[in-house]
Amino acid sequence: MNARSLADGWTRRPPAGPRPIAALAAAVLCAALLGLAPARMAVAQSCWTGGALHLDFGAVTPAGHTDAQSSGLSYTCQNGTQDTAYLRVCVFANPGQWGTVAPRRMFNYSSPAYMSYDLYADPARTQVLGPLGGGFPVHSWTDQVAPGTSVTRSIPVYGRVPAGQNLPAGGYQEQGVNGIVRFRQSAIAPPPASDCLVAGGANVGFSSSGVVASFANACTIVASTVMDFGYVASLATARTATSSIQLRCPVNAAWRVGLGAGSHAAGPVRRMAGPGGHLAYELYQDPGHGLVWDNAQGADQGGTGTGQAQTLTVHGRVPPQPEAMPGTYSDTVTVTLTY
């Protein structure tokens, strides 16, 4: 700490008791000169940052936004004078290696693809944290340091990955998200936030150890519908119906969908159960009812994820068979999604 530079910017209190008129005039002149600008001091040697900016969002899905907070960044200020130091602390975060803010971007080198995210000054994620001169609101707060003491404070930075991004699964990252912390001081009261936009004073840089996330390789069955063959007076002719299965997988993720034999199957024959026993039926991949759909390899359906919902149509057929006792017949089939 440079004690001389710390003391130079402060207004010293005159000693008590009578003073010569000339000394009084000099003091008045000094006060008038000090009134032309806020009392400040250079603090490059008395304030410094510690740690680095790092955020890890963990596994991200398109279903909702994902939040993270950096707690590794801090600052320390020392006051070697005999007066209380009133601080205005301002933080600015530069664009990272991909050069954007609002939104910022992480990159997946394997895909390739970008994941959008942003940094915020507040836990509600309403004030974007941007670079100095970028036109964003100044992220600042006030602090004070008692004479001959020091303070160390954390600098929380809040991050959010917004929902609804359709991306390939894998790891994403951005490096180089560094920035500066500006310190403005006064012996009277903390300077206004606007002072941080004016050149001068102390600018202390901070580094980044990266912003990282992974897009989960998670497929989900979004919805499925009931296959309803309707009401029939006779099973002398075949009855057909369709239902649908809706799934969502990350971009480029391979998936397969199989259909179980049902709750009432007899060997390879699917059956619905009702008051008159059982009715045979079958499920197919095609409208011509030529490709049976089950769980066996080659008899299931496969595809590649798009990040959007994908709909599969199941074709059902009840073949002609002897009349059954009137009533409702049903079966439950398990859908298996593999990825």
Coordinates of C-alpha atoms in Angstrom, one line a residue:
M1 CA 0.0 0.0 0.0
N2 CA 1.3 3.5 -0.9
A3 CA 0.4 5.5 2.1
R4 CA 1.5 8.7 0.5
S5 CA -0.9 8.4 -2.5
L6 CA -3.7 7.5 -0.1
A7 CA -3.3 10.6 1.9
D8 CA -2.8 13.0 -1.0
G9 CA -6.5 13.0 -1.9
W10 CA -8.0 13.7 1.5
T11 CA -8.9 17.0 3.1
R12 CA -7.0 17.3 6.4
R13 CA -8.8 18.8 9.5
P14 CA -7.1 22.0 10.7
P15 CA -5.7 22.0 14.2
A16 CA -7.9 23.5 16.9
G17 CA -7.3 27.0 18.4
P18 CA -6.7 30.5 16.9
R19 CA -5.0 30.7 13.6
P20 CA -3.3 33.6 11.7
I21 CA -5.6 35.4 9.3
A22 CA -3.3 34.5 6.4
A23 CA -3.6 30.8 7.3
L24 CA -7.4 31.1 7.5
A25 CA -7.5 32.7 4.1
A26 CA -5.4 29.9 2.7
A27 CA -7.8 27.4 4.3
V28 CA -10.8 29.1 2.8
L29 CA -9.1 29.2 -0.6
C30 CA -8.3 25.5 -0.3
A31 CA -11.9 24.7 0.5
A32 CA -13.1 26.7 -2.5
L33 CA -10.8 24.8 -4.7
L34 CA -11.9 21.5 -3.3
G35 CA -15.5 22.5 -4.0
L36 CA -14.8 22.5 -7.7
A37 CA -14.7 18.7 -7.8
P38 CA -15.6 15.8 -5.6
A39 CA -12.9 14.7 -3.2
R40 CA -11.3 11.5 -4.7
M41 CA -8.2 9.6 -4.3
A42 CA -6.3 7.1 -6.4
V43 CA -6.7 3.7 -5.0
A44 CA -4.9 1.4 -7.4
Q45 CA -2.5 0.4 -4.6
S46 CA -5.2 0.1 -1.9
C47 CA -8.0 -2.0 -3.6
W48 CA -7.6 -5.2 -5.6
T49 CA -9.6 -8.1 -6.8
G50 CA -9.3 -11.8 -5.9
G51 CA -10.4 -15.1 -7.4
A52 CA -11.9 -15.4 -10.8
L53 CA -15.3 -15.3 -12.5
H54 CA -16.6 -18.9 -13.0
L55 CA -20.1 -20.2 -13.6
D56 CA -21.1 -23.9 -14.0
F57 CA -24.7 -24.3 -15.1
G58 CA -24.5 -28.1 -14.9
A59 CA -27.1 -30.0 -17.0
V60 CA -29.4 -27.8 -19.1
T61 CA -32.7 -29.0 -20.7
P62 CA -35.0 -27.1 -23.0
A63 CA -37.9 -27.5 -20.5
G64 CA -37.0 -24.5 -18.3
H65 CA -34.3 -21.9 -17.7
T66 CA -31.2 -22.9 -15.7
D67 CA -29.5 -20.5 -13.2
A68 CA -26.1 -20.4 -11.7
Q69 CA -24.1 -18.0 -9.5
S70 CA -20.4 -17.2 -9.3
S71 CA -19.1 -16.8 -5.7
G72 CA -15.4 -16.9 -6.4
L73 CA -14.8 -13.3 -7.2
S74 CA -14.0 -10.7 -4.5
Y75 CA -12.3 -7.4 -3.8
T76 CA -10.3 -6.0 -0.9
C77 CA -9.7 -2.4 0.0
Q78 CA -7.3 -1.0 2.6
N79 CA -7.5 2.5 4.2
G80 CA -4.2 3.7 5.5
T81 CA -5.5 7.2 6.4
Q82 CA -7.1 8.6 9.5
D83 CA -10.4 9.3 7.8
T84 CA -13.2 7.0 6.8
A85 CA -13.1 6.1 3.1
Y86 CA -16.5 6.1 1.4
L87 CA -16.5 3.8 -1.7
R88 CA -18.5 3.4 -4.8
V89 CA -17.7 0.0 -6.3
C90 CA -18.7 -0.7 -10.0
V91 CA -18.4 -3.9 -11.9
F92 CA -18.3 -4.4 -15.7
A93 CA -18.0 -7.7 -17.5
N94 CA -16.5 -7.8 -21.0
P95 CA -17.8 -10.1 -23.8
G96 CA -16.1 -13.5 -23.8
Q97 CA -14.3 -15.3 -26.6
W98 CA -17.5 -15.3 -28.8
G99 CA -17.8 -11.6 -28.6
T100 CA -21.5 -11.1 -27.7
V101 CA -23.6 -9.8 -24.8
A102 CA -27.4 -10.0 -24.4
P103 CA -27.1 -12.8 -25.2
R104 CA -23.7 -14.2 -24.5
R105 CA -22.8 -17.6 -26.0
M106 CA -21.1 -20.9 -25.1
F107 CA -19.9 -23.2 -27.8
N108 CA -20.0 -27.0 -28.3
Y109 CA -16.9 -27.9 -30.4
S110 CA -18.2 -31.3 -31.3
S111 CA -21.5 -30.3 -32.9
P112 CA -20.8 -27.4 -33.5
A113 CA -23.5 -25.3 -31.8
Y114 CA -24.0 -22.3 -29.6
M115 CA -25.9 -22.1 -26.3
S116 CA -27.2 -18.7 -25.3
Y117 CA -26.8 -17.3 -21.7
D118 CA -26.3 -14.1 -19.9
L119 CA -24.8 -12.5 -16.8
Y120 CA -26.8 -10.4 -14.4
A121 CA -26.1 -8.0 -11.6
D122 CA -29.1 -9.1 -9.5
P123 CA -30.5 -12.4 -8.3
A124 CA -33.8 -11.7 -10.0
R125 CA -31.9 -11.7 -13.3
T126 CA -33.3 -8.4 -14.5
Q127 CA -30.2 -6.2 -14.9
V128 CA -27.8 -7.5 -17.6
L129 CA -24.1 -7.2 -16.6
G130 CA -22.3 -5.7 -19.5
P131 CA -19.0 -4.1 -20.5
L132 CA -17.9 -0.5 -19.7
G133 CA -19.3 1.8 -22.4
G134 CA -21.7 -0.9 -23.7
G135 CA -24.8 1.1 -22.8
F136 CA -25.9 -1.2 -20.0
P137 CA -27.0 0.1 -16.5
V138 CA -24.1 0.5 -14.1
H139 CA -23.8 -2.4 -11.6
S140 CA -22.6 -0.7 -8.5
W141 CA -23.0 -0.5 -4.7
T142 CA -21.5 1.5 -1.8
D143 CA -19.1 0.5 0.9
Q144 CA -16.9 2.2 3.5
V145 CA -13.6 1.5 5.2
A146 CA -12.8 2.7 8.7
P147 CA -9.4 4.4 9.2
G148 CA -6.5 2.0 9.3
T149 CA -8.6 -1.0 8.4
S150 CA -9.5 -3.1 5.4
V151 CA -12.6 -4.8 4.0
T152 CA -13.0 -7.9 1.8
R153 CA -16.3 -8.4 0.0
S154 CA -17.5 -11.0 -2.5
I155 CA -18.7 -10.0 -5.9
P156 CA -21.7 -12.2 -6.8
V157 CA -22.5 -12.6 -10.5
Y158 CA -25.7 -14.3 -11.5
G159 CA -26.1 -16.3 -14.7
R160 CA -29.1 -17.7 -16.6
V161 CA -29.5 -20.1 -19.6
P162 CA -33.0 -19.3 -21.0
A163 CA -35.4 -22.1 -21.7
G164 CA -36.5 -23.5 -25.1
Q165 CA -33.1 -23.9 -26.7
N166 CA -32.9 -26.9 -29.1
L167 CA -29.3 -28.0 -29.1
P168 CA -27.1 -31.1 -29.6
A169 CA -26.3 -32.9 -26.4
G170 CA -22.8 -32.3 -25.0
G171 CA -20.6 -29.8 -23.3
Y172 CA -20.6 -26.1 -23.9
Q173 CA -18.2 -23.4 -22.7
E174 CA -17.0 -19.8 -23.1
Q175 CA -13.6 -18.5 -21.9
G176 CA -12.3 -14.9 -21.6
V177 CA -15.3 -13.4 -19.7
N178 CA -13.0 -11.0 -17.8
G179 CA -13.8 -7.4 -16.7
I180 CA -13.0 -4.5 -14.4
V181 CA -13.9 -3.3 -11.0
R182 CA -13.9 0.5 -10.7
F183 CA -13.4 2.1 -7.3
R184 CA -14.4 5.7 -6.6
Q185 CA -13.8 7.2 -3.1
S186 CA -14.6 10.3 -1.2
A187 CA -14.0 11.6 2.3
I188 CA -17.6 12.9 2.6
A189 CA -20.0 10.4 1.0
P190 CA -19.9 7.7 -1.7
P191 CA -19.7 9.2 -5.2
P192 CA -22.7 8.6 -7.5
A193 CA -22.7 5.6 -9.9
S194 CA -22.3 7.9 -12.8
D195 CA -18.7 8.6 -11.7
C196 CA -17.9 5.1 -12.8
L197 CA -18.5 6.1 -16.4
V198 CA -15.9 8.9 -16.2
A199 CA -12.3 8.2 -16.9
G200 CA -9.8 8.2 -14.1
G201 CA -9.7 6.7 -10.6
A202 CA -8.8 3.1 -10.0
N203 CA -9.6 0.3 -12.5
V204 CA -8.7 -3.2 -11.2
G205 CA -9.1 -6.1 -13.7
F206 CA -10.4 -9.6 -12.9
S207 CA -10.0 -12.8 -14.8
S208 CA -12.3 -15.7 -15.7
S209 CA -11.9 -19.4 -15.4
G210 CA -14.7 -20.0 -17.8
V211 CA -18.5 -20.4 -18.1
V212 CA -19.6 -24.0 -18.7
A213 CA -22.7 -26.1 -19.2
S214 CA -23.8 -29.4 -20.6
F215 CA -27.0 -30.0 -22.7
A216 CA -28.5 -33.1 -21.3
N217 CA -28.8 -36.1 -23.6
A218 CA -32.4 -36.6 -22.3
C219 CA -35.3 -37.8 -24.4
T220 CA -38.8 -37.7 -23.1
I221 CA -42.2 -39.0 -24.2
V222 CA -44.3 -35.8 -24.3
A223 CA -47.7 -37.4 -24.9
S224 CA -49.5 -40.4 -26.3
T225 CA -53.2 -40.9 -27.3
V226 CA -55.6 -43.7 -26.8
M227 CA -56.3 -46.1 -29.8
D228 CA -60.1 -46.4 -30.0
F229 CA -61.6 -48.9 -32.4
G230 CA -65.0 -47.5 -31.7
Y231 CA -68.4 -49.4 -31.4
V232 CA -69.1 -52.3 -33.6
A233 CA -72.1 -54.5 -34.1
S234 CA -70.1 -57.3 -35.7
L235 CA -66.5 -58.5 -36.2
A236 CA -67.2 -60.1 -39.5
T237 CA -64.8 -57.5 -41.0
A238 CA -61.6 -56.0 -39.8
R239 CA -61.6 -52.8 -37.8
T240 CA -58.7 -50.2 -37.9
A241 CA -57.7 -47.2 -35.9
T242 CA -54.7 -45.1 -35.1
S243 CA -53.0 -43.4 -32.1
S244 CA -49.9 -41.2 -31.7
I245 CA -46.8 -41.0 -29.6
Q246 CA -45.0 -37.7 -29.3
L247 CA -41.4 -37.5 -28.1
R248 CA -38.7 -35.0 -27.9
C249 CA -34.9 -35.6 -28.1
P250 CA -31.8 -33.3 -28.4
V251 CA -30.6 -32.4 -31.8
N252 CA -28.8 -35.4 -33.5
A253 CA -29.6 -37.8 -30.6
A254 CA -30.4 -41.3 -31.9
W255 CA -33.6 -42.8 -30.4
R256 CA -35.7 -45.9 -30.8
V257 CA -39.3 -46.6 -29.7
G258 CA -40.7 -50.0 -29.0
L259 CA -44.2 -51.2 -28.0
G260 CA -44.8 -53.9 -25.5
A261 CA -46.9 -57.0 -26.0
G262 CA -49.7 -55.7 -23.8
S263 CA -51.2 -56.9 -20.5
H264 CA -53.2 -59.8 -22.0
A265 CA -51.0 -61.2 -24.7
A266 CA -51.1 -64.9 -25.5
G267 CA -47.6 -65.6 -27.0
P268 CA -47.2 -63.4 -30.0
V269 CA -50.9 -62.4 -30.2
R270 CA -51.9 -59.1 -28.6
R271 CA -55.3 -59.3 -26.9
M272 CA -57.9 -56.9 -25.4
A273 CA -59.8 -58.3 -22.3
G274 CA -63.5 -57.8 -21.7
P275 CA -66.6 -59.4 -20.4
G276 CA -66.6 -62.1 -23.1
G277 CA -63.0 -63.0 -22.7
H278 CA -60.5 -61.7 -25.2
L279 CA -60.3 -60.0 -28.7
A280 CA -57.2 -60.3 -30.8
Y281 CA -55.6 -57.2 -32.3
E282 CA -52.2 -56.0 -33.6
L283 CA -50.2 -52.8 -33.8
Y284 CA -48.2 -51.8 -36.9
Q285 CA -45.7 -49.2 -38.1
D286 CA -47.4 -48.7 -41.5
P287 CA -50.9 -47.9 -42.7
G288 CA -50.9 -51.0 -44.8
H289 CA -50.6 -53.2 -41.7
G290 CA -47.6 -55.0 -43.0
L291 CA -44.9 -54.1 -40.4
V292 CA -45.7 -55.3 -36.9
W293 CA -44.5 -52.9 -34.2
D294 CA -43.1 -54.4 -31.0
N295 CA -40.0 -54.3 -28.8
A296 CA -37.8 -56.6 -30.9
Q297 CA -34.8 -55.1 -32.7
G298 CA -35.8 -54.3 -36.2
A299 CA -39.5 -54.3 -35.2
D300 CA -39.3 -51.0 -33.3
Q301 CA -39.0 -47.5 -34.8
G302 CA -35.9 -45.3 -34.8
G303 CA -34.9 -41.8 -35.6
T304 CA -32.8 -38.8 -34.8
G305 CA -33.7 -36.0 -32.5
T306 CA -34.4 -32.5 -33.7
G307 CA -34.9 -30.7 -30.4
Q308 CA -38.6 -30.3 -31.3
A309 CA -41.5 -32.6 -30.6
Q310 CA -41.6 -35.5 -33.1
T311 CA -44.9 -37.5 -33.6
L312 CA -45.1 -41.2 -34.5
T313 CA -48.3 -42.8 -35.7
V314 CA -49.3 -46.2 -34.5
H315 CA -51.7 -48.2 -36.8
G316 CA -54.0 -50.7 -35.1
R317 CA -56.1 -53.5 -36.6
V318 CA -58.7 -55.9 -35.1
P319 CA -58.9 -58.8 -37.5
P320 CA -62.2 -60.7 -38.3
Q321 CA -63.0 -63.1 -35.5
P322 CA -66.0 -64.9 -33.9
E323 CA -68.6 -62.7 -32.2
A324 CA -67.8 -61.8 -28.6
M325 CA -70.1 -61.0 -25.7
P326 CA -71.1 -57.3 -25.8
G327 CA -69.0 -55.0 -23.6
T328 CA -65.9 -52.9 -23.5
Y329 CA -62.6 -54.5 -24.3
S330 CA -59.2 -52.9 -23.6
D331 CA -55.5 -53.5 -23.2
T332 CA -52.5 -51.5 -21.9
V333 CA -49.3 -51.3 -23.9
T334 CA -46.0 -50.0 -22.6
V335 CA -44.0 -47.6 -24.8
T336 CA -40.3 -47.8 -24.4
L337 CA -38.0 -45.0 -25.5
T338 CA -34.4 -45.8 -25.8
Y339 CA -31.6 -43.2 -26.6

